[in-house]
PDB file of C-alpha atoms in Angstrom:
ATOM      1  CA  ARG A   1      44.154 -22.497  24.873  1.00 56.00           C
ATOM      2  CA  VAL A   2      45.125 -22.074  21.195  1.00 52.00           C
ATOM      3  CA  SER A   3      41.470 -21.787  20.265  1.00 62.00           C
ATOM      4  CA  SER A   4      40.921 -19.111  22.906  1.00 64.00           C
ATOM      5  CA  LEU A   5      43.927 -17.123  21.685  1.00 58.00           C
ATOM      6  CA  ASN A   6      42.696 -17.274  18.076  1.00 64.00           C
ATOM      7  CA  SER A   7      39.240 -16.154  19.175  1.00 66.00           C
ATOM      8  CA  ALA A   8      40.713 -13.227  21.119  1.00 59.00           C
ATOM      9  CA  ARG A   9      42.828 -12.171  18.148  1.00 65.00           C
ATOM     10  CA  GLN A  10      39.826 -12.299  15.818  1.00 67.00           C
ATOM     11  CA  SER A  11      37.742 -10.220  18.227  1.00 68.00           C
ATOM     12  CA  ALA A  12      40.481  -7.580  18.348  1.00 73.00           C
ATOM     13  CA  ARG A  13      40.530  -7.161  14.575  1.00 75.00           C
ATOM     14  CA  ALA A  14      38.523  -4.473  12.823  1.00 74.00           C
ATOM     15  CA  GLN A  15      35.212  -6.092  11.975  1.00 70.00           C
ATOM     16  CA  PRO A  16      33.797  -5.995   8.447  1.00 74.00           C
ATOM     17  CA  ALA A  17      31.050  -3.520   7.679  1.00 72.00           C
ATOM     18  CA  ARG A  18      27.558  -4.797   8.380  1.00 73.00           C
ATOM     19  CA  ASP A  19      24.484  -3.881   6.371  1.00 70.00           C
ATOM     20  CA  GLU A  20      21.949  -2.738   8.964  1.00 74.00           C
ATOM     21  CA  LYS A  21      19.344  -1.043   6.801  1.00 84.00           C
ATOM     22  CA  MET A  22      15.761  -2.250   7.028  1.00 91.00           C
ATOM     23  CA  ILE A  23      14.267  -3.070   3.614  1.00 96.00           C
ATOM     24  CA  VAL A  24      10.499  -2.613   3.658  1.00 98.00           C
ATOM     25  CA  ALA A  25       9.734  -5.465   1.221  1.00 98.00           C
ATOM     26  CA  LEU A  26      11.783  -7.979   3.210  1.00 97.00           C
ATOM     27  CA  ASN A  27      10.152  -6.902   6.454  1.00 97.00           C
ATOM     28  CA  GLY A  28       6.799  -7.417   4.761  1.00 98.00           C
ATOM     29  CA  LEU A  29       7.790 -11.006   4.019  1.00 98.00           C
ATOM     30  CA  ALA A  30       8.886 -11.520   7.622  1.00 98.00           C
ATOM     31  CA  ILE A  31       5.648 -10.055   8.995  1.00 98.00           C
ATOM     32  CA  ASP A  32       3.659 -12.311   6.669  1.00 98.00           C
ATOM     33  CA  ALA A  33       5.558 -15.418   7.796  1.00 98.00           C
ATOM     34  CA  LEU A  34       5.408 -14.574  11.503  1.00 98.00           C
ATOM     35  CA  ALA A  35       1.701 -13.774  11.409  1.00 98.00           C
ATOM     36  CA  ALA A  36       0.885 -16.982   9.530  1.00 97.00           C
ATOM     37  CA  ALA A  37       3.082 -19.063  11.845  1.00 97.00           C
ATOM     38  CA  GLY A  38       1.550 -17.473  14.917  1.00 97.00           C
ATOM     39  CA  LYS A  39      -1.947 -18.285  13.714  1.00 96.00           C
ATOM     40  CA  ILE A  40      -1.251 -21.832  12.497  1.00 96.00           C
ATOM     41  CA  LEU A  41       0.972 -22.906  15.385  1.00 96.00           C
ATOM     42  CA  GLY A  42      -0.855 -21.015  18.082  1.00 95.00           C
ATOM     43  CA  GLU A  43       2.292 -19.129  19.091  1.00 95.00           C
ATOM     44  CA  PRO A  44       1.487 -15.699  20.569  1.00 96.00           C
ATOM     45  CA  ALA A  45       5.186 -14.770  20.521  1.00 97.00           C
ATOM     46  CA  TYR A  46       5.298 -15.003  16.725  1.00 98.00           C
ATOM     47  CA  LEU A  47       2.207 -12.842  16.416  1.00 97.00           C
ATOM     48  CA  ALA A  48       3.670 -10.312  18.834  1.00 98.00           C
ATOM     49  CA  ALA A  49       6.888 -10.165  16.797  1.00 98.00           C
ATOM     50  CA  ALA A  50       4.876  -9.586  13.625  1.00 98.00           C
ATOM     51  CA  ARG A  51       2.945  -6.783  15.308  1.00 98.00           C
ATOM     52  CA  ARG A  52       6.092  -5.074  16.590  1.00 97.00           C
ATOM     53  CA  ALA A  53       7.717  -5.230  13.164  1.00 97.00           C
ATOM     54  CA  ALA A  54       4.580  -3.900  11.474  1.00 98.00           C
ATOM     55  CA  GLU A  55       4.283  -1.003  13.908  1.00 98.00           C
ATOM     56  CA  ARG A  56       7.959  -0.114  13.504  1.00 96.00           C
ATOM     57  CA  ILE A  57       7.967  -0.236   9.704  1.00 97.00           C
ATOM     58  CA  TRP A  58       4.720   1.721   9.435  1.00 97.00           C
ATOM     59  CA  ALA A  59       5.944   4.434  11.790  1.00 96.00           C
ATOM     60  CA  LEU A  60       9.285   4.756  10.023  1.00 96.00           C
ATOM     61  CA  ALA A  61       8.525   4.185   6.368  1.00 97.00           C
ATOM     62  CA  TYR A  62       4.971   5.319   5.629  1.00 97.00           C
ATOM     63  CA  ASP A  63       4.440   9.016   4.903  1.00 96.00           C
ATOM     64  CA  THR A  64       0.781   9.509   5.802  1.00 95.00           C
ATOM     65  CA  PRO A  65       0.259  13.022   4.323  1.00 95.00           C
ATOM     66  CA  ALA A  66       1.855  12.030   1.016  1.00 94.00           C
ATOM     67  CA  ARG A  67       0.426   8.488   1.100  1.00 95.00           C
ATOM     68  CA  GLN A  68       3.762   7.115  -0.025  1.00 96.00           C
ATOM     69  CA  LEU A  69       6.041   4.398   1.290  1.00 98.00           C
ATOM     70  CA  ARG A  70       9.797   4.601   1.626  1.00 97.00           C
ATOM     71  CA  HIS A  71      12.056   1.804   0.451  1.00 97.00           C
ATOM     72  CA  GLU A  72      14.290   1.414   3.493  1.00 95.00           C
ATOM     73  CA  ALA A  73      15.197   2.758   6.908  1.00 93.00           C
ATOM     74  CA  TYR A  74      18.639   3.142   8.441  1.00 90.00           C
ATOM     75  CA  ARG A  75      19.293   4.230  12.016  1.00 87.00           C
ATOM     76  CA  GLY A  76      15.727   5.400  12.370  1.00 89.00           C
ATOM     77  CA  ILE A  77      15.633   7.440   9.152  1.00 89.00           C
ATOM     78  CA  ALA A  78      13.544   6.327   6.167  1.00 93.00           C
ATOM     79  CA  ARG A  79      14.863   7.024   2.692  1.00 93.00           C
ATOM     80  CA  GLY A  80      14.308   6.286  -0.980  1.00 95.00           C
ATOM     81  CA  ASP A  81      10.993   5.998  -2.768  1.00 96.00           C
ATOM     82  CA  GLY A  82       9.315   2.655  -2.266  1.00 97.00           C
ATOM     83  CA  PHE A  83       9.259   0.181  -5.140  1.00 97.00           C
ATOM     84  CA  LEU A  84       6.228  -1.826  -6.181  1.00 98.00           C
ATOM     85  CA  ASP A  85       7.378  -4.840  -4.171  1.00 97.00           C
ATOM     86  CA  ASP A  86       7.700  -2.717  -1.008  1.00 98.00           C
ATOM     87  CA  TYR A  87       4.028  -1.776  -1.205  1.00 98.00           C
ATOM     88  CA  ALA A  88       2.804  -5.220  -2.243  1.00 98.00           C
ATOM     89  CA  LEU A  89       4.825  -7.382   0.140  1.00 98.00           C
ATOM     90  CA  LEU A  90       4.203  -5.130   3.126  1.00 98.00           C
ATOM     91  CA  GLY A  91       0.525  -5.046   2.202  1.00 98.00           C
ATOM     92  CA  ASN A  92       0.376  -8.838   2.187  1.00 97.00           C
ATOM     93  CA  GLY A  93       2.155  -8.967   5.533  1.00 98.00           C
ATOM     94  CA  LEU A  94      -0.263  -6.514   7.105  1.00 98.00           C
ATOM     95  CA  LEU A  95      -3.233  -8.414   5.704  1.00 97.00           C
ATOM     96  CA  SER A  96      -1.908 -11.661   7.196  1.00 97.00           C
ATOM     97  CA  LEU A  97      -1.468  -9.863  10.517  1.00 98.00           C
ATOM     98  CA  ALA A  98      -5.068  -8.659  10.322  1.00 98.00           C
ATOM     99  CA  GLU A  99      -6.294 -12.187   9.624  1.00 96.00           C
ATOM    100  CA  ALA A 100      -4.232 -13.653  12.459  1.00 97.00           C
ATOM    101  CA  SER A 101      -4.935 -11.003  15.086  1.00 95.00           C
ATOM    102  CA  GLY A 102      -8.417  -9.812  14.189  1.00 95.00           C
ATOM    103  CA  ALA A 103      -7.260  -6.180  14.477  1.00 96.00           C
ATOM    104  CA  LYS A 104      -8.970  -4.112  11.764  1.00 97.00           C
ATOM    105  CA  ILE A 105      -6.204  -1.493  11.615  1.00 98.00           C
ATOM    106  CA  TRP A 106      -3.897  -3.845   9.736  1.00 98.00           C
ATOM    107  CA  ARG A 107      -6.466  -4.588   7.043  1.00 98.00           C
ATOM    108  CA  GLU A 108      -7.150  -0.855   6.690  1.00 98.00           C
ATOM    109  CA  ARG A 109      -3.445  -0.246   6.180  1.00 98.00           C
ATOM    110  CA  ALA A 110      -3.179  -3.117   3.702  1.00 98.00           C
ATOM    111  CA  VAL A 111      -6.054  -1.597   1.702  1.00 98.00           C
ATOM    112  CA  ARG A 112      -4.308   1.768   1.815  1.00 98.00           C
ATOM    113  CA  LEU A 113      -1.071   0.282   0.481  1.00 98.00           C
ATOM    114  CA  GLY A 114      -2.928  -1.530  -2.297  1.00 98.00           C
ATOM    115  CA  ASP A 115      -4.721   1.644  -3.334  1.00 98.00           C
ATOM    116  CA  ASP A 116      -1.536   3.716  -3.120  1.00 98.00           C
ATOM    117  CA  ALA A 117       0.326   1.216  -5.293  1.00 98.00           C
ATOM    118  CA  LEU A 118      -2.425   1.233  -7.927  1.00 98.00           C
ATOM    119  CA  ARG A 119      -2.370   5.032  -7.972  1.00 97.00           C
ATOM    120  CA  LEU A 120       1.406   5.275  -8.240  1.00 97.00           C
ATOM    121  CA  PHE A 121       2.413   2.321 -10.417  1.00 97.00           C
ATOM    122  CA  SER A 122      -0.503   1.589 -12.784  1.00 96.00           C
ATOM    123  CA  ARG A 123       0.172   1.935 -16.516  1.00 94.00           C
ATOM    124  CA  PRO A 124      -2.444   2.600 -19.220  1.00 93.00           C
ATOM    125  CA  ASP A 125      -2.132  -0.970 -20.554  1.00 92.00           C
ATOM    126  CA  GLY A 126      -3.024  -2.453 -17.169  1.00 92.00           C
ATOM    127  CA  SER A 127       0.502  -3.521 -16.229  1.00 93.00           C
ATOM    128  CA  LEU A 128       2.459  -2.120 -13.313  1.00 96.00           C
ATOM    129  CA  ALA A 129       5.668  -0.137 -13.208  1.00 96.00           C
ATOM    130  CA  ILE A 130       8.152  -1.296 -10.598  1.00 96.00           C
ATOM    131  CA  THR A 131       9.642   2.111  -9.788  1.00 96.00           C
ATOM    132  CA  LEU A 132       8.342   5.657  -9.471  1.00 94.00           C
ATOM    133  CA  ALA A 133      11.355   6.821 -11.473  1.00 90.00           C
ATOM    134  CA  GLU A 134      10.219   5.027 -14.629  1.00 86.00           C
ATOM    135  CA  ASN A 135       9.581   8.208 -16.629  1.00 84.00           C
ATOM    136  CA  THR A 136      13.076   9.560 -15.933  1.00 86.00           C
ATOM    137  CA  LEU A 137      14.993   6.434 -16.976  1.00 82.00           C
ATOM    138  CA  VAL A 138      16.504   5.813 -20.389  1.00 80.00           C
ATOM    139  CA  ILE A 139      15.892   2.069 -20.087  1.00 86.00           C
ATOM    140  CA  VAL A 140      12.614   1.237 -18.392  1.00 82.00           C
ATOM    141  CA  PRO A 141      12.997  -1.731 -16.005  1.00 86.00           C
ATOM    142  CA  GLU A 142      10.426  -4.484 -16.325  1.00 86.00           C
ATOM    143  CA  ASP A 143       9.294  -7.031 -13.783  1.00 89.00           C
ATOM    144  CA  GLY A 144      11.074 -10.173 -14.961  1.00 88.00           C
ATOM    145  CA  GLY A 145       9.309 -12.711 -12.784  1.00 92.00           C
ATOM    146  CA  ASP A 146       9.522 -14.279  -9.360  1.00 94.00           C
ATOM    147  CA  THR A 147      12.883 -15.095  -7.795  1.00 93.00           C
ATOM    148  CA  VAL A 148      13.552 -16.172  -4.202  1.00 92.00           C
ATOM    149  CA  TYR A 149      10.456 -14.206  -3.263  1.00 92.00           C
ATOM    150  CA  PRO A 150       7.437 -12.981  -5.255  1.00 95.00           C
ATOM    151  CA  SER A 151       7.951 -10.133  -7.685  1.00 96.00           C
ATOM    152  CA  GLY A 152       6.147  -6.871  -7.137  1.00 96.00           C
ATOM    153  CA  THR A 153       3.591  -7.738  -9.817  1.00 97.00           C
ATOM    154  CA  SER A 154       2.893 -11.186  -8.365  1.00 96.00           C
ATOM    155  CA  ALA A 155       2.649  -9.895  -4.803  1.00 97.00           C
ATOM    156  CA  MET A 156       0.383  -7.074  -5.914  1.00 97.00           C
ATOM    157  CA  VAL A 157      -2.015  -9.409  -7.713  1.00 96.00           C
ATOM    158  CA  GLY A 158      -2.034 -11.669  -4.667  1.00 96.00           C
ATOM    159  CA  LEU A 159      -2.778  -8.725  -2.362  1.00 97.00           C
ATOM    160  CA  LEU A 160      -5.611  -7.393  -4.529  1.00 97.00           C
ATOM    161  CA  LEU A 161      -7.252 -10.806  -4.786  1.00 95.00           C
ATOM    162  CA  ARG A 162      -6.917 -11.381  -1.046  1.00 94.00           C
ATOM    163  CA  LEU A 163      -8.652  -8.062  -0.356  1.00 94.00           C
ATOM    164  CA  GLY A 164     -11.557  -9.667  -2.143  1.00 88.00           C
ATOM    165  CA  ASP A 165     -13.922  -6.852  -3.082  1.00 92.00           C
ATOM    166  CA  ALA A 166     -15.011  -6.199  -6.664  1.00 93.00           C
ATOM    167  CA  ARG A 167     -12.858  -3.083  -7.114  1.00 95.00           C
ATOM    168  CA  HIS A 168      -9.623  -4.743  -6.079  1.00 95.00           C
ATOM    169  CA  ARG A 169     -10.424  -7.959  -7.913  1.00 94.00           C
ATOM    170  CA  GLY A 170     -11.063  -5.972 -11.087  1.00 94.00           C
ATOM    171  CA  ALA A 171      -7.673  -4.295 -10.748  1.00 96.00           C
ATOM    172  CA  ALA A 172      -6.017  -7.702 -10.276  1.00 95.00           C
ATOM    173  CA  GLU A 173      -7.724  -9.051 -13.383  1.00 92.00           C
ATOM    174  CA  ARG A 174      -6.500  -6.093 -15.461  1.00 94.00           C
ATOM    175  CA  ILE A 175      -2.931  -6.741 -14.307  1.00 95.00           C
ATOM    176  CA  LEU A 176      -3.266 -10.438 -15.110  1.00 93.00           C
ATOM    177  CA  ALA A 177      -4.669  -9.668 -18.551  1.00 92.00           C
ATOM    178  CA  SER A 178      -1.643  -7.483 -19.295  1.00 92.00           C
ATOM    179  CA  ARG A 179       0.653 -10.387 -18.365  1.00 89.00           C
ATOM    180  CA  SER A 180      -1.366 -13.276 -19.844  1.00 88.00           C
ATOM    181  CA  ALA A 181       0.964 -13.831 -22.811  1.00 89.00           C
ATOM    182  CA  ARG A 182       4.011 -14.020 -20.542  1.00 87.00           C
ATOM    183  CA  LEU A 183       2.225 -16.369 -18.169  1.00 87.00           C
ATOM    184  CA  ARG A 184       1.399 -18.754 -20.989  1.00 88.00           C
ATOM    185  CA  ALA A 185       4.863 -18.556 -22.550  1.00 90.00           C
ATOM    186  CA  GLN A 186       6.950 -18.750 -19.366  1.00 90.00           C
ATOM    187  CA  PRO A 187       4.839 -19.963 -16.434  1.00 90.00           C
ATOM    188  CA  ASP A 188       7.948 -21.294 -14.686  1.00 93.00           C
ATOM    189  CA  GLN A 189       9.251 -17.734 -14.271  1.00 94.00           C
ATOM    190  CA  TRP A 190       6.063 -16.589 -12.558  1.00 94.00           C
ATOM    191  CA  PRO A 191       5.106 -19.270  -9.991  1.00 94.00           C
ATOM    192  CA  ALA A 192       3.653 -16.811  -7.484  1.00 95.00           C
ATOM    193  CA  LEU A 193       1.687 -15.022 -10.191  1.00 93.00           C
ATOM    194  CA  VAL A 194       0.399 -18.327 -11.592  1.00 91.00           C
ATOM    195  CA  ALA A 195      -0.771 -19.284  -8.107  1.00 91.00           C
ATOM    196  CA  ALA A 196      -2.556 -15.946  -7.793  1.00 87.00           C
ATOM    197  CA  ALA A 197      -4.017 -16.285 -11.305  1.00 83.00           C
ATOM    198  CA  LEU A 198      -5.739 -19.516 -10.319  1.00 84.00           C
ATOM    199  CA  ARG A 199      -8.018 -17.367  -8.198  1.00 72.00           C
ATOM    200  CA  ALA A 200      -9.111 -15.428 -11.291  1.00 64.00           C
ATOM    201  CA  PRO A 201     -10.141 -18.102 -13.836  1.00 51.00           C
ATOM    202  CA  ARG A 202     -11.895 -15.670 -16.150  1.00 54.00           C
ATOM    203  CA  VAL A 203      -8.530 -14.124 -17.079  1.00 44.00           C
ATOM    204  CA  THR A 204      -6.431 -17.272 -17.404  1.00 42.00           C
TER     205      THR A 204
END
């Protein structure tokens, strides 16, 4: 009885605010995991969940005429320019969905995201910016490495190498070349990029 009273009192209190926005990069990770799990475990429900998430994010966050991705969506409204990791992680998720489902549309969209990211974030030295606002900032942010999930640079290299054709592989190798000194000096900070670099031995 005491437990029930406490539960009722807690339910009557004003609840704390809840963050309900949909981050594109994190949804890309979820799509990637669900698609891979659906394929490996033979679970159609996982694949269906990945497809629903991909369709929702694409419809909300990708501006087809501008060929640009938004960073997040809240209550059905997309906002904020996408960061490098939004493009790269969603691209990887869509590519995994294509591989798991056999539907060509997801690979086409992954290619589009890879090409858009190269157009928007490439620097003259071969490295990648992480934000479209780089030229307006006093202090330019740099990709500092992988954390609990791959950095934008690491995910982008992985995506380009997975796409597999000579054009995308060449772009990946240019990015790796621009980061080769950092990879050699601090490989522990770039585990996802090191893993991707193993697929491009001429650079490493």
